[in-house]
mmCIF file of C-alpha atoms in Angstrom:
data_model
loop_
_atom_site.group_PDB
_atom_site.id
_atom_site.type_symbol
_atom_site.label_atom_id
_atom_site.label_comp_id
_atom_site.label_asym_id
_atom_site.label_seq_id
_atom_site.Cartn_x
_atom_site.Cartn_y
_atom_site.Cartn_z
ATOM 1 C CA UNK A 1 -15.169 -14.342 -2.708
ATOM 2 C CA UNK A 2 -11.284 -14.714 -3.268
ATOM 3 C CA UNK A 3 -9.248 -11.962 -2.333
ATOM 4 C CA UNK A 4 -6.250 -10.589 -4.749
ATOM 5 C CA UNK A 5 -4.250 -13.545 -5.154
ATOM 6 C CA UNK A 6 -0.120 -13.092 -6.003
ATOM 7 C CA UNK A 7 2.321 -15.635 -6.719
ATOM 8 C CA UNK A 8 4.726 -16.773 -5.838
ATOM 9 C CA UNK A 9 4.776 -15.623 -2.528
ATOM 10 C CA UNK A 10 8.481 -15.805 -1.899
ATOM 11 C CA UNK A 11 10.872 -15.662 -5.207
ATOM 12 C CA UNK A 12 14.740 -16.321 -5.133
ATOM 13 C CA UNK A 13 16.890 -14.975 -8.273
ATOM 14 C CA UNK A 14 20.112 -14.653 -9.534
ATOM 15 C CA UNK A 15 21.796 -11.310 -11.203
ATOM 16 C CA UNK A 16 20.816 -11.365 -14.399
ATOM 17 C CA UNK A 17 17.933 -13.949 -14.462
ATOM 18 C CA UNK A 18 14.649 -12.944 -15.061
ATOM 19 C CA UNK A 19 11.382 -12.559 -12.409
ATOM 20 C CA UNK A 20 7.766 -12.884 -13.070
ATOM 21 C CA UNK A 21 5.124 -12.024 -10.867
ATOM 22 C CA UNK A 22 1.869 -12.509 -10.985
ATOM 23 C CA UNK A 23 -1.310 -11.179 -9.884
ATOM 24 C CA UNK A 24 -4.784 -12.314 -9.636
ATOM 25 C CA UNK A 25 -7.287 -9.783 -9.426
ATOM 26 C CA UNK A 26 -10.413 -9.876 -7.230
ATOM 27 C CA UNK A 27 -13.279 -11.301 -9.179
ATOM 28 C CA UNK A 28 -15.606 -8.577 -10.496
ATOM 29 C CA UNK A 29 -12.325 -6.409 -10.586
ATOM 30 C CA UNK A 30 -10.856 -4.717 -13.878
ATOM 31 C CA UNK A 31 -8.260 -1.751 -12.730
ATOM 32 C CA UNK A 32 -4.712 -3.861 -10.972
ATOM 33 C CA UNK A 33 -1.859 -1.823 -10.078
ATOM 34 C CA UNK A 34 1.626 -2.813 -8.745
ATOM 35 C CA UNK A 35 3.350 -1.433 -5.897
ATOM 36 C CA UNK A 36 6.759 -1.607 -4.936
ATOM 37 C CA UNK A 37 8.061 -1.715 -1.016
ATOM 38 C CA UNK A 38 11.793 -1.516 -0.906
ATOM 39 C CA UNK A 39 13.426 -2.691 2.938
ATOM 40 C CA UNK A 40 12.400 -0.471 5.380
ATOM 41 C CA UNK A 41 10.242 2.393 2.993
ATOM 42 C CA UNK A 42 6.656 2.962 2.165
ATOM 43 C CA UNK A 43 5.039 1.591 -1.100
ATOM 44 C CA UNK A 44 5.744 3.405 -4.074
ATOM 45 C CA UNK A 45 3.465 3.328 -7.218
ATOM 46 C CA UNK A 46 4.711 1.620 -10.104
ATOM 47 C CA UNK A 47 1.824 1.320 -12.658
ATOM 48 C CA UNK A 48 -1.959 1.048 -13.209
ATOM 49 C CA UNK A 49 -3.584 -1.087 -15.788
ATOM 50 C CA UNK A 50 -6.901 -2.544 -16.906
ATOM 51 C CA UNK A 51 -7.431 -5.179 -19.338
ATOM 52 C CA UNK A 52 -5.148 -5.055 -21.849
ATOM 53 C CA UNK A 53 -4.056 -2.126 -21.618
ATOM 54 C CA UNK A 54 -1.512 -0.141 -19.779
ATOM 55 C CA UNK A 55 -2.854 3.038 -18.284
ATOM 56 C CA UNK A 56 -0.292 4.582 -16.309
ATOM 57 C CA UNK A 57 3.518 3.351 -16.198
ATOM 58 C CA UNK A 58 4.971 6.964 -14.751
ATOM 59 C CA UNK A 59 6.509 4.495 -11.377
ATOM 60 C CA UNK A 60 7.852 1.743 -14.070
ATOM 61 C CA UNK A 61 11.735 2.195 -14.074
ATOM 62 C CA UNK A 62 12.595 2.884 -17.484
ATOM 63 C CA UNK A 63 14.409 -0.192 -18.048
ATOM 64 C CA UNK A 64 14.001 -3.877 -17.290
ATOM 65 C CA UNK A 65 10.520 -3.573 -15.904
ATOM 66 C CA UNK A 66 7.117 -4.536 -17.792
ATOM 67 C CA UNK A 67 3.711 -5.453 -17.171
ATOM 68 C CA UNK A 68 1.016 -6.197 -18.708
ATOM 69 C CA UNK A 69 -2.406 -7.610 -17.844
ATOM 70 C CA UNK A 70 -4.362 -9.683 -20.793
ATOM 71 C CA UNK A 71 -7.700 -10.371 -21.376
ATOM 72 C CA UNK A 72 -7.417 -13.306 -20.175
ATOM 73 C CA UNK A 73 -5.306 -14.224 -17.004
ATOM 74 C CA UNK A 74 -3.405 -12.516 -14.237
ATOM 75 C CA UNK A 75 -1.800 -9.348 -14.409
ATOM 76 C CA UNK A 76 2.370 -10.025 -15.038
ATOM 77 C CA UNK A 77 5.077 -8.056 -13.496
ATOM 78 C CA UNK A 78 8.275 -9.195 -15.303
ATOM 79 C CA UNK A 79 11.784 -8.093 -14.079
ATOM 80 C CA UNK A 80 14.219 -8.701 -16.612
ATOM 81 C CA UNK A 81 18.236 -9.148 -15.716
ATOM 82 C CA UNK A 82 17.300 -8.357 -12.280
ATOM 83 C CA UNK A 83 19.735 -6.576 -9.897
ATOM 84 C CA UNK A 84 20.119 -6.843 -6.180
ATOM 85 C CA UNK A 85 18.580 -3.528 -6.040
ATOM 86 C CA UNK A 86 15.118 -4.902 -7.609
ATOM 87 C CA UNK A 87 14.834 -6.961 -4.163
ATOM 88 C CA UNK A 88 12.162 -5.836 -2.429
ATOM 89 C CA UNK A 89 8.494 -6.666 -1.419
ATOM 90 C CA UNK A 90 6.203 -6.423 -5.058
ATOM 91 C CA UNK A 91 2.155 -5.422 -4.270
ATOM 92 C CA UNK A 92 -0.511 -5.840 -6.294
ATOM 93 C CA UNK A 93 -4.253 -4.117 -5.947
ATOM 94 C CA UNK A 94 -7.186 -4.504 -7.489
ATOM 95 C CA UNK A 95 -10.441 -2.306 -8.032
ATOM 96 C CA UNK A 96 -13.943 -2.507 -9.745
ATOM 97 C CA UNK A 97 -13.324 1.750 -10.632
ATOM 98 C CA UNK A 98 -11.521 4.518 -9.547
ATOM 99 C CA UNK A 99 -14.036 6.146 -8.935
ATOM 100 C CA UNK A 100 -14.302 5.859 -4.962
ATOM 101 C CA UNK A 101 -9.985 5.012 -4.891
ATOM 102 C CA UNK A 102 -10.466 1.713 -2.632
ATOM 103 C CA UNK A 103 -7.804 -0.321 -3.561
ATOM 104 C CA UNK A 104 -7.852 -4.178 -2.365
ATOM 105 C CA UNK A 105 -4.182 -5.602 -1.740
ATOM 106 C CA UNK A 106 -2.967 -9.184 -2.643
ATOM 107 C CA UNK A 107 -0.561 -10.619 0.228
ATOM 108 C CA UNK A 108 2.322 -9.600 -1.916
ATOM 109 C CA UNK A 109 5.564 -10.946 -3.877
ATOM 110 C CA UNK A 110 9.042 -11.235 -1.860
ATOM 111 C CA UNK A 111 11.935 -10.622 -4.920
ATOM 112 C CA UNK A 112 15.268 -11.779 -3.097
ATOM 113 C CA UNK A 113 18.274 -11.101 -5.547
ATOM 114 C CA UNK A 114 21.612 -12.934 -4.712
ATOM 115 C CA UNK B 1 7.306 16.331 -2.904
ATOM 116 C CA UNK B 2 6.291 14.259 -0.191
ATOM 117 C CA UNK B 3 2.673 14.259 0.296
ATOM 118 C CA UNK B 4 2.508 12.242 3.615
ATOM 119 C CA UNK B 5 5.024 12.703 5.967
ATOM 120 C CA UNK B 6 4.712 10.105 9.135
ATOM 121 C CA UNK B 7 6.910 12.109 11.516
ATOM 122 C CA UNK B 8 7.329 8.856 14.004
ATOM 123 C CA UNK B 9 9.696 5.997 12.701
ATOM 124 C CA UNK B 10 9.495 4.034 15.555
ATOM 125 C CA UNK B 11 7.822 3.464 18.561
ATOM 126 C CA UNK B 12 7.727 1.277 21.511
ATOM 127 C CA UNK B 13 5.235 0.779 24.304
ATOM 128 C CA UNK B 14 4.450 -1.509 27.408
ATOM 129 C CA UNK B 15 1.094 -3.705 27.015
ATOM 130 C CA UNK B 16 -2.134 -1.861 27.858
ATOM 131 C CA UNK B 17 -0.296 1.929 26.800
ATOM 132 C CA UNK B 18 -2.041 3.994 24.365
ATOM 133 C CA UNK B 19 -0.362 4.630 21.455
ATOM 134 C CA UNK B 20 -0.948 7.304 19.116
ATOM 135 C CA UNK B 21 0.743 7.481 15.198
ATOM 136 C CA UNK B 22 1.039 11.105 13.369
ATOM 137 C CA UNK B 23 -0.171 11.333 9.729
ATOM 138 C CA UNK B 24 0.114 14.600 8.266
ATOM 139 C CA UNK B 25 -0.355 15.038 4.187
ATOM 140 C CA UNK B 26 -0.642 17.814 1.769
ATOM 141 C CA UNK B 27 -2.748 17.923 -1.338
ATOM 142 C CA UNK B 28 -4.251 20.900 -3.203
ATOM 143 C CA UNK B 29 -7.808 18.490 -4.482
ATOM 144 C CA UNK B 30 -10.754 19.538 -2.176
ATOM 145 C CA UNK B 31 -11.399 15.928 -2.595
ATOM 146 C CA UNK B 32 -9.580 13.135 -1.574
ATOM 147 C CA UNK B 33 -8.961 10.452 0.478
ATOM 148 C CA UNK B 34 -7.050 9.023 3.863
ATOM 149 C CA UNK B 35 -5.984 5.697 4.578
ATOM 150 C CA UNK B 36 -4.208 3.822 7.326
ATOM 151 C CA UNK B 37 -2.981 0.025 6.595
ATOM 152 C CA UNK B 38 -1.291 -2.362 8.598
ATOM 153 C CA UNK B 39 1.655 -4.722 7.322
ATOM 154 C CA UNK B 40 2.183 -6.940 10.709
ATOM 155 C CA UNK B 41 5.606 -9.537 10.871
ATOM 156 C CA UNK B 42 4.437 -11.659 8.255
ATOM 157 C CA UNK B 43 4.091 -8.958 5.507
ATOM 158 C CA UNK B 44 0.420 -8.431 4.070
ATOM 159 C CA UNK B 45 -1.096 -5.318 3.786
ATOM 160 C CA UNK B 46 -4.218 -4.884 6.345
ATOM 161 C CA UNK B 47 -7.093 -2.253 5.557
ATOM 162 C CA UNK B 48 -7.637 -0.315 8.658
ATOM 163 C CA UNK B 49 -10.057 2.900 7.558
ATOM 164 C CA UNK B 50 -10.505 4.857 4.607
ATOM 165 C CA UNK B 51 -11.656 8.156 5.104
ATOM 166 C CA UNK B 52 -13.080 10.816 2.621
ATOM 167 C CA UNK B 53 -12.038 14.310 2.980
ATOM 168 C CA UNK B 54 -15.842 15.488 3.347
ATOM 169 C CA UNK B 55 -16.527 13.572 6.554
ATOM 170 C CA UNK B 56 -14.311 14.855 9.365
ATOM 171 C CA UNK B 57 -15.956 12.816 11.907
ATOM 172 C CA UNK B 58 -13.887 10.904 14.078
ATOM 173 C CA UNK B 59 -14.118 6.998 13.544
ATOM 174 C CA UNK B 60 -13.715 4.484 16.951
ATOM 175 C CA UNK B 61 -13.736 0.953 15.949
ATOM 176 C CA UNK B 62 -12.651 -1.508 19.004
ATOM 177 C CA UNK B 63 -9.164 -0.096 19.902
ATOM 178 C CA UNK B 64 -8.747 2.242 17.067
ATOM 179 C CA UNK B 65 -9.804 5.444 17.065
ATOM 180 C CA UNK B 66 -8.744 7.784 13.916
ATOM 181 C CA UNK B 67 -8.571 11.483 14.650
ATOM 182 C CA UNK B 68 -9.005 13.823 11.263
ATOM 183 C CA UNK B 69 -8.484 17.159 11.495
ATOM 184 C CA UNK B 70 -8.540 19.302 8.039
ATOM 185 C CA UNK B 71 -6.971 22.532 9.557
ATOM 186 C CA UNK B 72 -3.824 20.958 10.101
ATOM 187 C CA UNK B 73 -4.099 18.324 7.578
ATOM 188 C CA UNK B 74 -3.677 15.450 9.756
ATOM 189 C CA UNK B 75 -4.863 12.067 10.041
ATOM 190 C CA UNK B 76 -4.085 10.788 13.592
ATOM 191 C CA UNK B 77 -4.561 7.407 15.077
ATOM 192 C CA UNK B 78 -4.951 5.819 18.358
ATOM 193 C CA UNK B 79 -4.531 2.306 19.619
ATOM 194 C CA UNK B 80 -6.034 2.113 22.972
ATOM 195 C CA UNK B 81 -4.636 -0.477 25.670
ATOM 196 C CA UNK B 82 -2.283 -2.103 23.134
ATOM 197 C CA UNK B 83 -1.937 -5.171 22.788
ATOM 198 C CA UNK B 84 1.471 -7.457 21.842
ATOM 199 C CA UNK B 85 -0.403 -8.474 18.543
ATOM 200 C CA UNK B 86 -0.660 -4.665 17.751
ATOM 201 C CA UNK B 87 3.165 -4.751 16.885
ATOM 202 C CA UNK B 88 3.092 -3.707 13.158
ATOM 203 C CA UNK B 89 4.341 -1.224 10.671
ATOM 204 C CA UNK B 90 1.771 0.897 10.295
ATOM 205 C CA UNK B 91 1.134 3.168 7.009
ATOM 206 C CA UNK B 92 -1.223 6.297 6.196
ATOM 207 C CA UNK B 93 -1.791 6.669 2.811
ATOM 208 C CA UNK B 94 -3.447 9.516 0.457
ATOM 209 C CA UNK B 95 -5.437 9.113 -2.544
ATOM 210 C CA UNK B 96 -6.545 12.046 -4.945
ATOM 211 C CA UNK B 97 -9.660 12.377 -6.013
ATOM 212 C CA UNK B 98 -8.774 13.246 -9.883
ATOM 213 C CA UNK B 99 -5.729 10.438 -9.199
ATOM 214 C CA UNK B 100 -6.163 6.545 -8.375
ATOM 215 C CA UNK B 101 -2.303 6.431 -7.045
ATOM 216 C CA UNK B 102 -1.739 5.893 -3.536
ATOM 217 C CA UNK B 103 0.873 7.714 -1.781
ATOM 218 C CA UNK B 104 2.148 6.262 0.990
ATOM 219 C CA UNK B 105 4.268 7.709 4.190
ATOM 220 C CA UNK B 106 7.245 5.908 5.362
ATOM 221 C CA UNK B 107 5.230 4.013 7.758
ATOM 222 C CA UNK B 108 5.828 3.913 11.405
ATOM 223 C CA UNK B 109 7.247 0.763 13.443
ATOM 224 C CA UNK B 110 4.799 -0.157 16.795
ATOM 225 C CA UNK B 111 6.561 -2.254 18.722
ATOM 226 C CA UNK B 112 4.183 -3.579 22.163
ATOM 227 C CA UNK B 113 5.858 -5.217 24.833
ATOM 228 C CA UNK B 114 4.307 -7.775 27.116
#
């Protein structure tokens, strides 16, 4: 049974250009949420969905950042004009409920901005 | 506010030391529950233990050995005899019952020397 896949692995952008990351959810697994690590910090909480449908953004900054995660298909984190600020390591977990909070991590998305 | 505080940013032992990382966290739920990853050099997230606020038992598995203690809100851990391949940053997280968000601490940098 696959784990939480994410890729790419390593991404390389410019100011300005764009970034999509994507996540692959366990299989059996409806609930994905996105974490952000910036250099030398903890993970922060950015937002939880489930299929199609976003259910809690309150981590999203308010601009630039969207997800989404369709019925079909991995869950997308997309970064638009992206900053040098926005580099940082990008989490995703997955989860069949909530109910018992155990969270499975993907490997994780490197953002480099130059 | 910061609901878990990892006190130790760094440390640094000699092979075969024990080491032992402070976790303390703060939530008003009755039910919740404690976490401790491990992200070593090459950047994925490992599940060490996840702990429900209910069982205060204390866990040993191999090397590790968790220490939870609800009086003063803490969620120690202990490497035993550590090893070089122990070097890691090392994070304790808290879930809510009522809340599917992890909150992580700042993580704290184990550095074991040969």
């Amino acid at each position: 049974n696959a784990g939480v896949m994410q890729n790419p692995r390593h991404l390389v952008r410019r100011r300005g250009q764009e970034a999509r990351l994507r996540c692959s959810p366990m299989k059996g697994h409806s609930h994905v949420y996105w974490y952000r690590q910036l250099p030398e910090e903890g993970l922060k909480f950015m937002v939880y969905l489930q299929k199609e449908n976003i259910i809690d953004e309150s981590g999203m900054p308010k601009e630039r950042f969207s997800a989404e995660f369709p019925k079909e298909g991995p869950s997308i984190l997309r970064i638009q004009q992206v900053v040098r600020g926005d580099s940082a390591a990008y989490f995703c977990a997955s989860s069949d409920t909530t109910g018992n909070n155990e969270q499975f991590f993907g490997p994780g998305t490197r953002l480099t901005v130059l | 506010a910061q609901k878990v505080t990892q006190a130790q940013t760094e440390i640094s032992v000699v092979e075969k030391e024990d080491v032992t990382l402070d976790c303390v966290y703060e939530t008003r739920d009755t039910t919740y529950y404690l976490f401790w990853y491990k992200q070593p050099p090459s950047g994925e997230l490992v599940f060490l233990i996840r702990r429900n606020s209910f069982d205060e038992q204390n866990e040993i598995s191999g090397r590790y050995s968790w220490n939870f203690q609800k009086s003063t809100s803490s969620f120690n851990f202990t490497i035993t005899a550590s090893q070089v391949v122990d070097s890691a940053v090392y994070f304790c997280a808290l879930s809510e019952a009522d809340d599917y968000k992890l909150s992580f601490g700042a993580g704290t940098t184990v550095t074991v020397r040969a």
